[in-house]
Each structure stands twice: as C-alpha cells, then as structure tokens.
Coordinates of C-alpha atoms and ligand atoms in Angstrom, one line a residue:
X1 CA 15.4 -19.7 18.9
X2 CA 12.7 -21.6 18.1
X3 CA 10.6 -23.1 21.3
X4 CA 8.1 -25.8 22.1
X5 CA 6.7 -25.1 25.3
X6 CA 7.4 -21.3 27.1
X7 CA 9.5 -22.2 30.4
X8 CA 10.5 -18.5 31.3
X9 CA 7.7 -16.3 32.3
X10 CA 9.4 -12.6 32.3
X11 CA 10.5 -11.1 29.2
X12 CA 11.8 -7.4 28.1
X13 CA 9.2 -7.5 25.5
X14 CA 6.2 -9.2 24.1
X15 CA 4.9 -9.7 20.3
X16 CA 1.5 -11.6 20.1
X17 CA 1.7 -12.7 16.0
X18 CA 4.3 -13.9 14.4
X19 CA 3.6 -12.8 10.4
X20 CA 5.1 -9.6 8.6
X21 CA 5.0 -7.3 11.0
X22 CA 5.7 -9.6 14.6
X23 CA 8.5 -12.1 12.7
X24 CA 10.7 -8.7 11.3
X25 CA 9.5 -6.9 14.6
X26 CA 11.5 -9.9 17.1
X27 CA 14.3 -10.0 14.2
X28 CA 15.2 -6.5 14.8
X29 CA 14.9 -6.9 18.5
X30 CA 17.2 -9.6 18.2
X31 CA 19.9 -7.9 16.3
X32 CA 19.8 -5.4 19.9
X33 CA 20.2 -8.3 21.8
X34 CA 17.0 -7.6 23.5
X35 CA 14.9 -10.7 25.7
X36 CA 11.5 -11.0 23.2
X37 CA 8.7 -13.4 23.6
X38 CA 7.1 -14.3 20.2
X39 CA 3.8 -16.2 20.4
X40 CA 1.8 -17.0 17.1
X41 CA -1.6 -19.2 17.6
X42 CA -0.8 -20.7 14.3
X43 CA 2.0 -22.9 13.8
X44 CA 4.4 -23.1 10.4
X45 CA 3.8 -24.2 7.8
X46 CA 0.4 -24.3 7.8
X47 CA -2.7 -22.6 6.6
X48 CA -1.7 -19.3 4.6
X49 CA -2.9 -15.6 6.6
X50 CA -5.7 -14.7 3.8
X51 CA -3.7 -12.5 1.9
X52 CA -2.5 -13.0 -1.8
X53 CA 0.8 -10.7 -2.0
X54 CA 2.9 -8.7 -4.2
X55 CA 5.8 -7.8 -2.8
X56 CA 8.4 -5.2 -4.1
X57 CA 11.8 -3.9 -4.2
X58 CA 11.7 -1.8 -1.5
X59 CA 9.9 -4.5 0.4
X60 CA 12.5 -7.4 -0.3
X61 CA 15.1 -4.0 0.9
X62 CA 13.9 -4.5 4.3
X63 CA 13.6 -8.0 4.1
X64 CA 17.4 -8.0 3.7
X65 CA 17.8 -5.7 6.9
X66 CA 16.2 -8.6 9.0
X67 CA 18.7 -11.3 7.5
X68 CA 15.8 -13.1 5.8
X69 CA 17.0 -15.2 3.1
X70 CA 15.1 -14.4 -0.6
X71 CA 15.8 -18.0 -1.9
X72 CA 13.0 -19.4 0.7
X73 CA 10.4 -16.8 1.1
X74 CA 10.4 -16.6 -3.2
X75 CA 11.0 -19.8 -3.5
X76 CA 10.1 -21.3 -7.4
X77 CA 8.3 -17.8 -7.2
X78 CA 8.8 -15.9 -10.9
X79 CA 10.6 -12.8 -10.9
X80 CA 8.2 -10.4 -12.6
X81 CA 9.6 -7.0 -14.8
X82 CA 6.3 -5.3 -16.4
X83 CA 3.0 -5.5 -15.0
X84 CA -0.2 -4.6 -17.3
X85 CA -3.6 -2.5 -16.4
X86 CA -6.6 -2.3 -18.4
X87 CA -9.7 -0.9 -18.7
X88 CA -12.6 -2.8 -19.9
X89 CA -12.2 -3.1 -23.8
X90 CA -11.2 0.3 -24.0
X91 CA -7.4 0.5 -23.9
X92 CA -4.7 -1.5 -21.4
X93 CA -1.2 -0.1 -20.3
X94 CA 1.9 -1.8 -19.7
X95 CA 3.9 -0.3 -16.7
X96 CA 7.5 -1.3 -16.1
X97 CA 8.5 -2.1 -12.4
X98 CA 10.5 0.1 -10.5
X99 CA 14.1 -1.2 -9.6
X100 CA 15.2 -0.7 -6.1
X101 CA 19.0 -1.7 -6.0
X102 CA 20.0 -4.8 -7.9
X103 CA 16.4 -5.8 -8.1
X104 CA 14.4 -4.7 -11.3
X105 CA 12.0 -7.3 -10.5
X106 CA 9.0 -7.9 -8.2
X107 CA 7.5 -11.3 -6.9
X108 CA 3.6 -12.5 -6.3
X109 CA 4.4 -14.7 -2.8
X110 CA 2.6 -17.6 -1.6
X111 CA 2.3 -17.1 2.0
X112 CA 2.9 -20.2 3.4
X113 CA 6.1 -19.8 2.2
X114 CA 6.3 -16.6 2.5
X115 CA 5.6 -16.9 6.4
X116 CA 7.5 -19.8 7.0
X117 CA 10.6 -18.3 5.9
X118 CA 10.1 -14.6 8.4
X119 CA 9.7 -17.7 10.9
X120 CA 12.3 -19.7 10.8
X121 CA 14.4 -16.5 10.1
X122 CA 14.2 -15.9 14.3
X123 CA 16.3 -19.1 14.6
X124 CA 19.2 -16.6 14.4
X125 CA 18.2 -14.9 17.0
X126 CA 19.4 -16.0 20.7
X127 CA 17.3 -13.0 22.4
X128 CA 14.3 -14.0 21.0
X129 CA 12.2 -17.2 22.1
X130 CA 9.5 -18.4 19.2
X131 CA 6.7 -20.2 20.0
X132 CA 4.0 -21.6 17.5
X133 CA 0.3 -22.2 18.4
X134 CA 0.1 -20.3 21.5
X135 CA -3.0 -18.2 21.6
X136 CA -3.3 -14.8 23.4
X137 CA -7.0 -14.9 25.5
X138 CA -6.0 -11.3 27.1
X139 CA -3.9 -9.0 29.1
X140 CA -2.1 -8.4 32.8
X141 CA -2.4 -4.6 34.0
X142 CA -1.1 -3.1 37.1
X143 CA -3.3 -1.0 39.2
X144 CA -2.4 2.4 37.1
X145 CA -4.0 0.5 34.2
X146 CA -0.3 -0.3 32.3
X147 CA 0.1 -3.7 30.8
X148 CA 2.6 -5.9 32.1
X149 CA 1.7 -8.8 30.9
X150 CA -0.5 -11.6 28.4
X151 CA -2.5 -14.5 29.4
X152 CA -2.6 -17.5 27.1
X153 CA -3.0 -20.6 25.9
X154 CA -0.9 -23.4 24.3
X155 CA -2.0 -27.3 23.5
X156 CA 0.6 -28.3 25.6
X157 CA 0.6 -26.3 28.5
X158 CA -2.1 -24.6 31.1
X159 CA -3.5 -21.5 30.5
X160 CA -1.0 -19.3 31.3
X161 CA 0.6 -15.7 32.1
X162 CA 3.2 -14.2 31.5
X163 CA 5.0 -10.8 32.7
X164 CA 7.0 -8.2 29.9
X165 CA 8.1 -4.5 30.2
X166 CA 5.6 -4.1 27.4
X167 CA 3.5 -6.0 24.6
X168 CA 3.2 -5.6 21.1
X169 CA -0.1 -6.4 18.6
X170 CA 1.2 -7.5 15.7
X171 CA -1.8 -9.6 15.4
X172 CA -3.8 -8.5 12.8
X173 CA -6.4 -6.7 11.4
X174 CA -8.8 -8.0 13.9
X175 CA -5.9 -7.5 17.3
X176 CA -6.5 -9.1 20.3
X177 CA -4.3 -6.9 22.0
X178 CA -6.0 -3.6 20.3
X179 CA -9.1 -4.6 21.7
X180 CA -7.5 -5.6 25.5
X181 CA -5.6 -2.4 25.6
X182 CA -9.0 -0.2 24.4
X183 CA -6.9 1.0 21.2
X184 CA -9.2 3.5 19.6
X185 CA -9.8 4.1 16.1
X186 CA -8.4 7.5 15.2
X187 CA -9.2 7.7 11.3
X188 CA -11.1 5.7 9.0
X189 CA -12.7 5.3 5.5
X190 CA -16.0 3.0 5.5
X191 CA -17.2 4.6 2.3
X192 CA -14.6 2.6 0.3
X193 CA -15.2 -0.7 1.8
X194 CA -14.5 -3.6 -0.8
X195 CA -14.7 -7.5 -0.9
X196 CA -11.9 -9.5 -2.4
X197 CA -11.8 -13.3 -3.1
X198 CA -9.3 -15.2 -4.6
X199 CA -7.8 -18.9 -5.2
X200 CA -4.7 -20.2 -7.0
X201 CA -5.1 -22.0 -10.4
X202 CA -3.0 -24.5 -12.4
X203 CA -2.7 -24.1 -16.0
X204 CA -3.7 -20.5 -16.5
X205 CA -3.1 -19.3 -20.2
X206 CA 0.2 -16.8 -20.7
X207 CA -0.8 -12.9 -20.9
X208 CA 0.6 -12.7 -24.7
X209 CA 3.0 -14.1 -26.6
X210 CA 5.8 -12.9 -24.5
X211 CA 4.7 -15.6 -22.3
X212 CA 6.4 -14.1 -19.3
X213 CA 5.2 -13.8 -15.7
X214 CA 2.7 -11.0 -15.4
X215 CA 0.7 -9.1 -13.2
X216 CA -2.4 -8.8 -15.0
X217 CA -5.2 -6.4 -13.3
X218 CA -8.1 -6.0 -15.3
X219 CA -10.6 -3.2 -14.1
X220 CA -14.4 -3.5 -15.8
X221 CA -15.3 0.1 -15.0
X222 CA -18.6 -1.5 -13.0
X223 CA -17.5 -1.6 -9.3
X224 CA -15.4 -4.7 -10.3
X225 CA -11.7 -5.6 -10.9
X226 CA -9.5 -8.8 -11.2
X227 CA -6.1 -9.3 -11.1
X228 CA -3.8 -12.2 -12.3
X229 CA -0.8 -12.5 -9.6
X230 CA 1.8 -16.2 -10.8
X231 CA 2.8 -16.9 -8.0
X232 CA 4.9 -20.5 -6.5
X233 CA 5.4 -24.0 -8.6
X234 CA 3.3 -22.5 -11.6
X235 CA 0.3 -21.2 -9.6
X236 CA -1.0 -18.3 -10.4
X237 CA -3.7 -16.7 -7.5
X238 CA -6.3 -15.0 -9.7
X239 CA -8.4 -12.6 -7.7
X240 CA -12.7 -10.8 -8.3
X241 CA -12.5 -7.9 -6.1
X242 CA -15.4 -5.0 -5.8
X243 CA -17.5 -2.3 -4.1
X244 CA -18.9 -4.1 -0.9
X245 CA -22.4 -3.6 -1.8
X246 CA -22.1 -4.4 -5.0
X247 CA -20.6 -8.0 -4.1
X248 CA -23.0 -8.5 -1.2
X249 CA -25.6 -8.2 -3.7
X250 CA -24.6 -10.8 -5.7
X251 CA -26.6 -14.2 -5.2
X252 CA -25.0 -17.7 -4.7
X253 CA -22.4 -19.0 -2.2
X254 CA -19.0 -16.9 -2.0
X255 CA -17.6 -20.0 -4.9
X256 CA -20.4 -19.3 -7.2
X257 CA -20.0 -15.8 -7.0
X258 CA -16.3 -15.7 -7.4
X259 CA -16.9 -17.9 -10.5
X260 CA -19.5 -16.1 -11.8
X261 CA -17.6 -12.9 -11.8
X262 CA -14.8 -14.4 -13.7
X263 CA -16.6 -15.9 -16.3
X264 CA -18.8 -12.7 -17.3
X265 CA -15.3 -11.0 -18.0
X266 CA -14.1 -12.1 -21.7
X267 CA -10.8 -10.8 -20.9
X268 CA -10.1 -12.2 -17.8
X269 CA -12.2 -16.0 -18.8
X270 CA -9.8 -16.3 -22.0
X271 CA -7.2 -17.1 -19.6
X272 CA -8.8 -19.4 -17.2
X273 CA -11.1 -21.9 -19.9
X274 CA -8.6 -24.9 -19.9
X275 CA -7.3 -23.6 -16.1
X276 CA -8.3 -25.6 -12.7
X277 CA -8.7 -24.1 -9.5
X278 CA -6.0 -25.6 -7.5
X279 CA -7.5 -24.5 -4.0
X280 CA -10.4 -23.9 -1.8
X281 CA -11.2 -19.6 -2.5
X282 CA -9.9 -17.2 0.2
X283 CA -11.0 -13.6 1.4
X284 CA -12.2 -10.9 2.7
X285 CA -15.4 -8.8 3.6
X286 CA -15.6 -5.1 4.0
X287 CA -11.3 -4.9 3.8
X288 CA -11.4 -2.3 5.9
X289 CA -9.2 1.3 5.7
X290 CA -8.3 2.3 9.1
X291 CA -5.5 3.7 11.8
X292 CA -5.7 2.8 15.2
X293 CA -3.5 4.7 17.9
X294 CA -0.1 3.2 17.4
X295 CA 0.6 3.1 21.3
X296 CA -0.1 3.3 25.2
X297 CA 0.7 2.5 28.7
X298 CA 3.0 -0.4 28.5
X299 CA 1.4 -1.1 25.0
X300 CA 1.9 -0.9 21.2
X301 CA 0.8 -2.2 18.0
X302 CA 2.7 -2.9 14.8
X303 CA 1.5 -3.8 11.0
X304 CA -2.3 -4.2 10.3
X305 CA -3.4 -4.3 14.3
X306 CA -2.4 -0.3 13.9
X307 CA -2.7 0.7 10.1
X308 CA -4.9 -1.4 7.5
X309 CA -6.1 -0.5 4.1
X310 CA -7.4 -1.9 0.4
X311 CA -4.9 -4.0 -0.9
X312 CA -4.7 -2.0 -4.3
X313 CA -1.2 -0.7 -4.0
X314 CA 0.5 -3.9 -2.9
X315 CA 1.6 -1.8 0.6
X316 CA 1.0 -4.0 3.4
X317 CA 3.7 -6.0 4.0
X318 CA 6.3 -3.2 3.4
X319 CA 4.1 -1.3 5.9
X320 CA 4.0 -3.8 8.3
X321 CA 8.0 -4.2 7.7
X322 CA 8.4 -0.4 8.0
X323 CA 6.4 -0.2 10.8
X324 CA 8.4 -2.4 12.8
X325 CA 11.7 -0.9 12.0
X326 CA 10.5 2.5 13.7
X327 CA 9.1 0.4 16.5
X328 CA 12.3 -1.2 16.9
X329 CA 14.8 1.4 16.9
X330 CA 12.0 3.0 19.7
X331 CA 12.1 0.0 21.7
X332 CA 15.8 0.2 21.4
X333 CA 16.6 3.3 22.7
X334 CA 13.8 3.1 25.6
X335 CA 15.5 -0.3 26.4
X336 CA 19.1 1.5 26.6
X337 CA 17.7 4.1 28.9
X338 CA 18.3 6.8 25.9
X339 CA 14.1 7.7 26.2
X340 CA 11.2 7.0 28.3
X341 CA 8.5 4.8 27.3
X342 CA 5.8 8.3 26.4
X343 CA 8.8 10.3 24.2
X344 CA 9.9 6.8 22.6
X345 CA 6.1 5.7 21.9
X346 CA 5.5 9.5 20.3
X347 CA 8.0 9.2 17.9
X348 CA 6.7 6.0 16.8
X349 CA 3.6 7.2 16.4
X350 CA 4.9 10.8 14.4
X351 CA 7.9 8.6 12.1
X352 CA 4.8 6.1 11.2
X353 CA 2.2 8.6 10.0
X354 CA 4.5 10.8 8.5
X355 CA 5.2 8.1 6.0
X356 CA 1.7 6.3 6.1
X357 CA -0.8 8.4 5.8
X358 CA 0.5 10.0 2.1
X359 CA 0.4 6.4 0.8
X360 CA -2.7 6.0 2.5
X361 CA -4.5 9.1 0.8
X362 CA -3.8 7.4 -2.7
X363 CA -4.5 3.8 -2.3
X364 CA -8.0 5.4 -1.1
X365 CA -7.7 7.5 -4.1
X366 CA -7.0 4.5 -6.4
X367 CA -9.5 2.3 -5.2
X368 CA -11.9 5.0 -5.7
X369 CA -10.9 6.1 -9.2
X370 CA -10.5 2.3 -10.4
X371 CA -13.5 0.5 -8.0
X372 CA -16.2 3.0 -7.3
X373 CA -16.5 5.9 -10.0
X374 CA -18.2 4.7 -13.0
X375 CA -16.7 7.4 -15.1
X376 CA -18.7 8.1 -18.7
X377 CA -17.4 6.5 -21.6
X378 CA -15.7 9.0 -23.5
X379 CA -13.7 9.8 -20.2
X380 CA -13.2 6.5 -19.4
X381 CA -11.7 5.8 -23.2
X382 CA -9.9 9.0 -23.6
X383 CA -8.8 11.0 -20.7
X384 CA -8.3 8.1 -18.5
X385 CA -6.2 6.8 -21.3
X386 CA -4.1 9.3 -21.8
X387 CA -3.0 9.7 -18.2
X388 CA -2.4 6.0 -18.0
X389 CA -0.5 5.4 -21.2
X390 CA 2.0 8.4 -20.7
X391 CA 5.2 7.4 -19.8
X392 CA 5.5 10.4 -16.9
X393 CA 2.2 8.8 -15.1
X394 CA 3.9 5.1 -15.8
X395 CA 7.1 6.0 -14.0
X396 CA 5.6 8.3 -11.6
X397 CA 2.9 5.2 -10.5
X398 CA 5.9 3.0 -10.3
X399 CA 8.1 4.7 -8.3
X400 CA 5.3 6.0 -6.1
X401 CA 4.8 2.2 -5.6
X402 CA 8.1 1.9 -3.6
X403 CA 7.9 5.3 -2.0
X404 CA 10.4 7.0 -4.1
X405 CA 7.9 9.6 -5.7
X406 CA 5.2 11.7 -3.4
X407 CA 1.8 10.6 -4.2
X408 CA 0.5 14.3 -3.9
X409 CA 2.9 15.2 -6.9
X410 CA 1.9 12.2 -8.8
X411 CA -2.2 13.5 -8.8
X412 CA -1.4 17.5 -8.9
X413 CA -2.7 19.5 -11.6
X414 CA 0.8 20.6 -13.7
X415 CA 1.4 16.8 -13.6
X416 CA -2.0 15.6 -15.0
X417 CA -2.1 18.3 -17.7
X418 CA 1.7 17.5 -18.8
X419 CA 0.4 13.6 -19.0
X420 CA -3.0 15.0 -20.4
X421 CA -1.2 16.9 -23.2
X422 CA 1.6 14.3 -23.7
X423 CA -1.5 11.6 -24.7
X424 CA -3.3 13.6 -26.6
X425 CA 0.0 14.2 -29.3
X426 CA 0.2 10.7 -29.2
X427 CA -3.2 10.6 -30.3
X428 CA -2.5 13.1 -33.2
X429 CA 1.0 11.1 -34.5
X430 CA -0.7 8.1 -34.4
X431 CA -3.1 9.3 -36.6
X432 CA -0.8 10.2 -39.3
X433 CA 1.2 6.9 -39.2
X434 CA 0.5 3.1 -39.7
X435 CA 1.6 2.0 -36.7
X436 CA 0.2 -0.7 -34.4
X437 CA -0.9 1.0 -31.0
X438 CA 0.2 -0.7 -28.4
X439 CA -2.7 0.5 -26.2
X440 CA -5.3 -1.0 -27.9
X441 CA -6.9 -4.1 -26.7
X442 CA -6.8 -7.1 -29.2
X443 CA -10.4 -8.8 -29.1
X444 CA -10.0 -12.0 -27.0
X445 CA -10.4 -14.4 -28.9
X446 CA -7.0 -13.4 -30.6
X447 CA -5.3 -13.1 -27.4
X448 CA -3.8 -16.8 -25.2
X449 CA -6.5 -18.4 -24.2
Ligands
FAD1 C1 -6.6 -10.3 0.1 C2 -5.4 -9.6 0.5 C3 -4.4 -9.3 -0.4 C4 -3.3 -8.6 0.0 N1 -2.3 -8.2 -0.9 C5 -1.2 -7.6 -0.5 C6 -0.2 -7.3 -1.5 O1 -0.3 -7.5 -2.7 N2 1.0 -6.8 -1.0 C7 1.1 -6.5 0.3 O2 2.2 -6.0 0.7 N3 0.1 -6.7 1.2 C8 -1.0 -7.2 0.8 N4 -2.0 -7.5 1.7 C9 -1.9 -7.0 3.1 C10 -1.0 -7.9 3.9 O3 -1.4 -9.2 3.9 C11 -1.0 -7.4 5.4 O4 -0.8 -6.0 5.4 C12 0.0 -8.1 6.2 O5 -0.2 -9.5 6.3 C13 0.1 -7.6 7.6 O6 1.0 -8.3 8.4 P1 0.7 -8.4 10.0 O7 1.9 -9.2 10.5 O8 0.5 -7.1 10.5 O9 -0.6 -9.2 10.2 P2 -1.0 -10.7 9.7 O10 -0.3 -11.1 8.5 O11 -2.5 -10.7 9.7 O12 -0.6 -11.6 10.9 C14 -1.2 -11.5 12.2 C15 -0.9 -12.8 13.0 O13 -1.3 -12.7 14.3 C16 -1.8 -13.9 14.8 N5 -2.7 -13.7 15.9 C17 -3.9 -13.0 15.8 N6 -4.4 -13.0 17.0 C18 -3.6 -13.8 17.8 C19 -3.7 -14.2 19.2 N7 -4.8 -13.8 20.0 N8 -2.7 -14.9 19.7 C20 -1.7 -15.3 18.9 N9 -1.6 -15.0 17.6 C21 -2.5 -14.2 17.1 C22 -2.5 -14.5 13.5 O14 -2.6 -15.9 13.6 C23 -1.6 -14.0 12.4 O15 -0.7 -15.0 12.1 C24 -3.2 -8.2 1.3 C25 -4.2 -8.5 2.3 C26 -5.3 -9.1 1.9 C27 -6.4 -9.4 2.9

C-alpha cells in the first residue's frame, strides 16, 4: 500500500529507495507475503532519477514478473525494431533488436513515467508499506555492530527510527546505506571514467526516410559519442557523452558545452537545426564503473548502491531488476527459516557476479573500443567495418544485449576472423556489382534534416 505518514515502527525488512531496483525489490517481497518498509526521499511523480533509458526485452521480461503494467511505464513511448551505429563519416550499421518472447521491440523510457509506474505498482502489495519523501540520515546497530534499524526524516513527521530484521540500499549510486554500513569497494575501473549529458527535444528530424523510431548512436572516433534515444509524447532525449578528461576540458558552462558538442557533429546537427530543447540538460560526471560488497551483518544492497557501470549497453535497469530477484528469493528462504542470514547473503553475492561481472567486462570493453581508442583511419574504416557490418557480430551484439549470447564468445578470436573474413567478401562482391551499399554514409545534407 501506498502510505502518508510511517505509524508502525518494526518491519521484517527495510528498502531505503524506491526506483528500479527498491520498487521490484518490495514487489517481490510482497508476492512472499513478507512485512517491507519502502522509503524513497523523492516523492512521484516528480523530478526524473538522471538517467535517460533504454530498456529491453528481457528487461520488460522481468518487469512482467513484478505485475507492473507496460501500458503505463511506456506510456505514448514508441516501440523501436532496428537501432543504427555509426562511425564518423566512415560507414554506419543497422542492427536489428533482439526479440525476447512476443516482444521484438525495445523502448527509450522517460523516467518519470517510468518510475511512477514501479511505484504505484506496490499498491498491490498488502505486505509492503510505501512511503514517498522520507529521507534516510543513517543507521541503528546493535552492540555486535549488525544493523537493526534506519533513522529518518519525513516533512511530516519527527526525525525518526525505525527497527527491521535487515535493510536494503537500493539507493543509488551514491548509497546512504553503503556508506552507514562501511560497504567497501571490491573492484573498480577509474580509467574509463566518462561524462554524459543529455536533454529531451521537440521536433527532432526522422533518421531516414523510413521515418521510424530509432536509436541513433553516432560515435566521432575523438573520445566523443551521441546517441538519439525518442522517447514519450514525441520527445526524443539526445545525449554528448565522452572521455572525462576530455569533457572536463572543454570550456563554457555544462549547456554551452553540451551544445557545442552537438553542433560540431554534421551528422548528429542535421537532425536537431529546426529542433527545440524541451528541457533543462541532465547528467553525469565521472559515471563511475564499480562493485561494492553486495552484503553484511543485517545489511544488503541492491541495483547501482552494489554494481554501477557506463551506460553503453543499456544494462542498468535489467541489472538492478535482476539483482533484486536474487535478493528476493534470498530474503525469502532466510525469512522461512530455510537459510541463515551468512549462507543466504553468500549466494546473493555468488548468483549476482556470476551473471554481472561477464556483462561488466564488455560494456568496459565497449566503452573503451567506441570512447577512448582513437584507432587509425584505415582500421577505423575497414576492420572496424567489417566486424560491425557482418550479420554474425549484428546478431551476436544483439543477443548479447539481453544476455542470451556470452560476451567472451562474442570478442574471441574464431568469432572475429569469421566476421573479419565474412566483410571482407562483401567487400570483393560489392566491387563487381552496382549495388547501393547500405553501409555507406550519405553526406548530410542529403539525409532528414
Ligand atoms: C545518464 C544515464 C543513462 C542511463 N541509461 C540507461 C539505459 O539506457 N538503460 C538502463 O537499463 N540503464 C541506464 N542507466 C542506468 C540506470 O539509470 C540505473 O542503473 C538505475 O536507475 C539503477 O536503479 P536503482 O534503483 O539502483 O537506483 P536509482 O534509480 O538511482 O534510485 C535510487 C533511489 O534512492 C533514493 N535515495 C537515495 N538516497 C536516499 C536516502 N538517503 N533516503 C531515501 N531515499 C534515497 C533516490 O532518491 C533514488 O530515487 C543510465 C544511467 C545514467 C546515469
């Protein structure tokens, strides 16, 4: 249920943040019947979490498992089929999504929406009490150091505490809890640090004549790359995202920057000359690439609070959602008396990794490969071509996307030489026929504008 004010002050569990990862968290614990406290410091709707998402099929997959209902969270949101990449003037490459059930589709979400929807959803839910602009300030411990408990505050009420079997960060990158319960960071990657700004526009110009909904990511092989994401009632959230230092370099306030960026890219300003930017820019500094450990005494964290990375691969949310399924079914059996807290917090921590870290490895190998290296030209044009245009790496990439395909196969040697050798006869047909190629990039003034 949805609450005003908290009047019951001992709960089985906990979840400070109610987003991707607390709202599916308390759903689950809900469908077990089990007595959760949800406290979010915003309220709903209201100001979007920074974040500009795709989401996928086998995102929306778990979605369904929490009841939450498509219709509002994609609301007058365009169902999108293809999605296209290019590099610089040298060659683009139309990928088609993935299909995960009955969904060949994928959606670019506003969050407000988005968010709403996961929170509402707990309305369902007669275990679980959700309360809007309460803000954790800390955390209750017993005298062995386990944590029983949060202290708060909400508008209408004193500071407060109150008591729980355990509590769960699902609060963000930048967790509250994390930092109460002394979660240390076990693995990170500061060497791939990037910024990322974006706002939503009206009126941007169609990707071609198909003048269908598109993902449009446009990488200029200098440390920068934009993406096009439409997004709700005709919006479309176009985002400049680079190499940290690169982008700290830059001079002018974070607008003029963001602007500047876009206009000294002819391929991503031919969409954007008769658009307007519909609201104020959002973002990030230094989005950082860590893991944090997962769990303690009385403890645990859930979504970004314990795994965040670059945004690249669009994993995020279906981490966060992922994340709290494990948690969930933990929580579960420790509730039932099936496993004690330590057992039930290990294999938490083993089911997570086991399906994180992979992933993790090749977003940080995709950010590096499309943000940092600055490959020569000829590599850039050719080789990188002809892995990107072969129809093994397109359905590979895709399906790797929604954790069908092992990123390790995707990147190993027989696979890139197949795609390598598949290009290159391409190449050699295409010389001996008239066709149009596909790949090739159309000057732009001949493309929308
Ligand atoms: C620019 C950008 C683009 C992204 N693009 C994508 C994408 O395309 N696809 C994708 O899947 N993911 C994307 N992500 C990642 C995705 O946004 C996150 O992984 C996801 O939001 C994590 O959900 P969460 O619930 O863990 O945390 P959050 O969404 O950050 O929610 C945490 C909540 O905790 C609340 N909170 C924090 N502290 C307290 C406190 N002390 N008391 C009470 N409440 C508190 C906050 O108010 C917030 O609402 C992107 C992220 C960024 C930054």
């Amino acid at each position: 249920m949805l609450a005003n004010t908290i009047q019951d002050t001992q709960y089985d569990v906990i979840i400070v943040g109610g987003r991707p990862a607390g709202a599916s968290l308390a759903a689950r614990l809900g469908q077990q019947n089990i007595k959760t406290l949800i406290v979010e410091r915003a309220s709903f709707p209201s100001g979007a979490a920074v974040s500009t998402p795709f989401i996928l099929g086998h995102t929306m997959r778990l979605l369904d498992e929490i009841e939450a209902d498509e219709d509002q969270y994609a609301e007058n949101t365009p169902p999108m089929r293809r999605f296209v990449l290019e590099f610089k003037d040298y060659f683009r490459a139309f990928f088609p999504v993935a299909t995960v059930g009955d969904r060949d589709y994928i959606y670019s979400v506003n969050r407000v929406k988005f968010d709403t929807a996961l929170w509402n959803n707990l309305q369902k839910f007669d275990s679980v009490t959700a309360v809007a602009n309460f803000s954790v300030t800390g955390l209750t411990k017993d005298k062995n150091g386990r944590i029983t408990g949060i202290t708060g505050r909400h508008p209408q009420q004193e500071e407060m505490t109150i008591s729980a079997k355990c509590v769960v960060g699902a609060d963000g990158r930048y967790s509250t809890v994390a930092k109460h319960a002394g979660a240390k960071v076990t693995e990170q990657r500061k060497d791939l640090d990037t910024h990322l700004f974006y706002a939503y526009w009206d009126g941007v110009a169609d990707y071609d004549e198909q003048g269908d909904a598109v993902p449009h990511i446009h990488t200029s092989v200098d440390g920068f790359s934009y993406v096009f994401m439409p997004s709700a009632d005709g919006q479309v959230s176009v985002v400049a995202q680079g190499q940290s230092d690169l982008y700290e370099a830059l001079e002018g306030s974070a607008q003029e920057v963001y602007l500047n960026l876009l206009k000294r890219q002819p391929y991503v300003w031919r969409r954007m000359k008769n658009a307007t930017q519909a609201t104020k820019l959002s973002g990030i500094r230094r989005m950082g690439n860590l893991f944090r450990e997962p769990a303690g005494a009385g403890w645990a964290l859930v979504g970004d609070a314990y795994h965040q990375k670059d945004s690249i691969d669009a994993q995020g949310i279906y981490d966060a959602l992922l994340m709290a399924k494990f948690l969930a079914a933990e929580l579960g059996a420790w509730h039932r008396g099936e496993k004690d807290w330590d057992s039930a917090m290990s294999s938490y921590e083993a089911n997570s990794y086991d399906d994180l870290k992979p992933m993790f490895d090749a977003t940080m190998g995709r950010v590096q490969r499309e943000i940092y290296d600055i490959p020569p030209e000829f590599v850039a044009k050719n080789v990188l071509r002809w892995v990107l245009t072969s129809k093994g790496y397109q359905h590979g990439f895709s399906h790797m996307l929604i954790r069908e395909y092992d990123p390790n196969e995707l990147m190993a040697p027989p696979a890139m030489l197949k795609m390598l050798g598949a290009g290159i006869s391409t190449d050699i047909k295409r010389m001996f026929s008239s066709a149009d190629n596909p790949n090739a990039m159309p000057a732009p003034e001949l493309m929308p504008q």
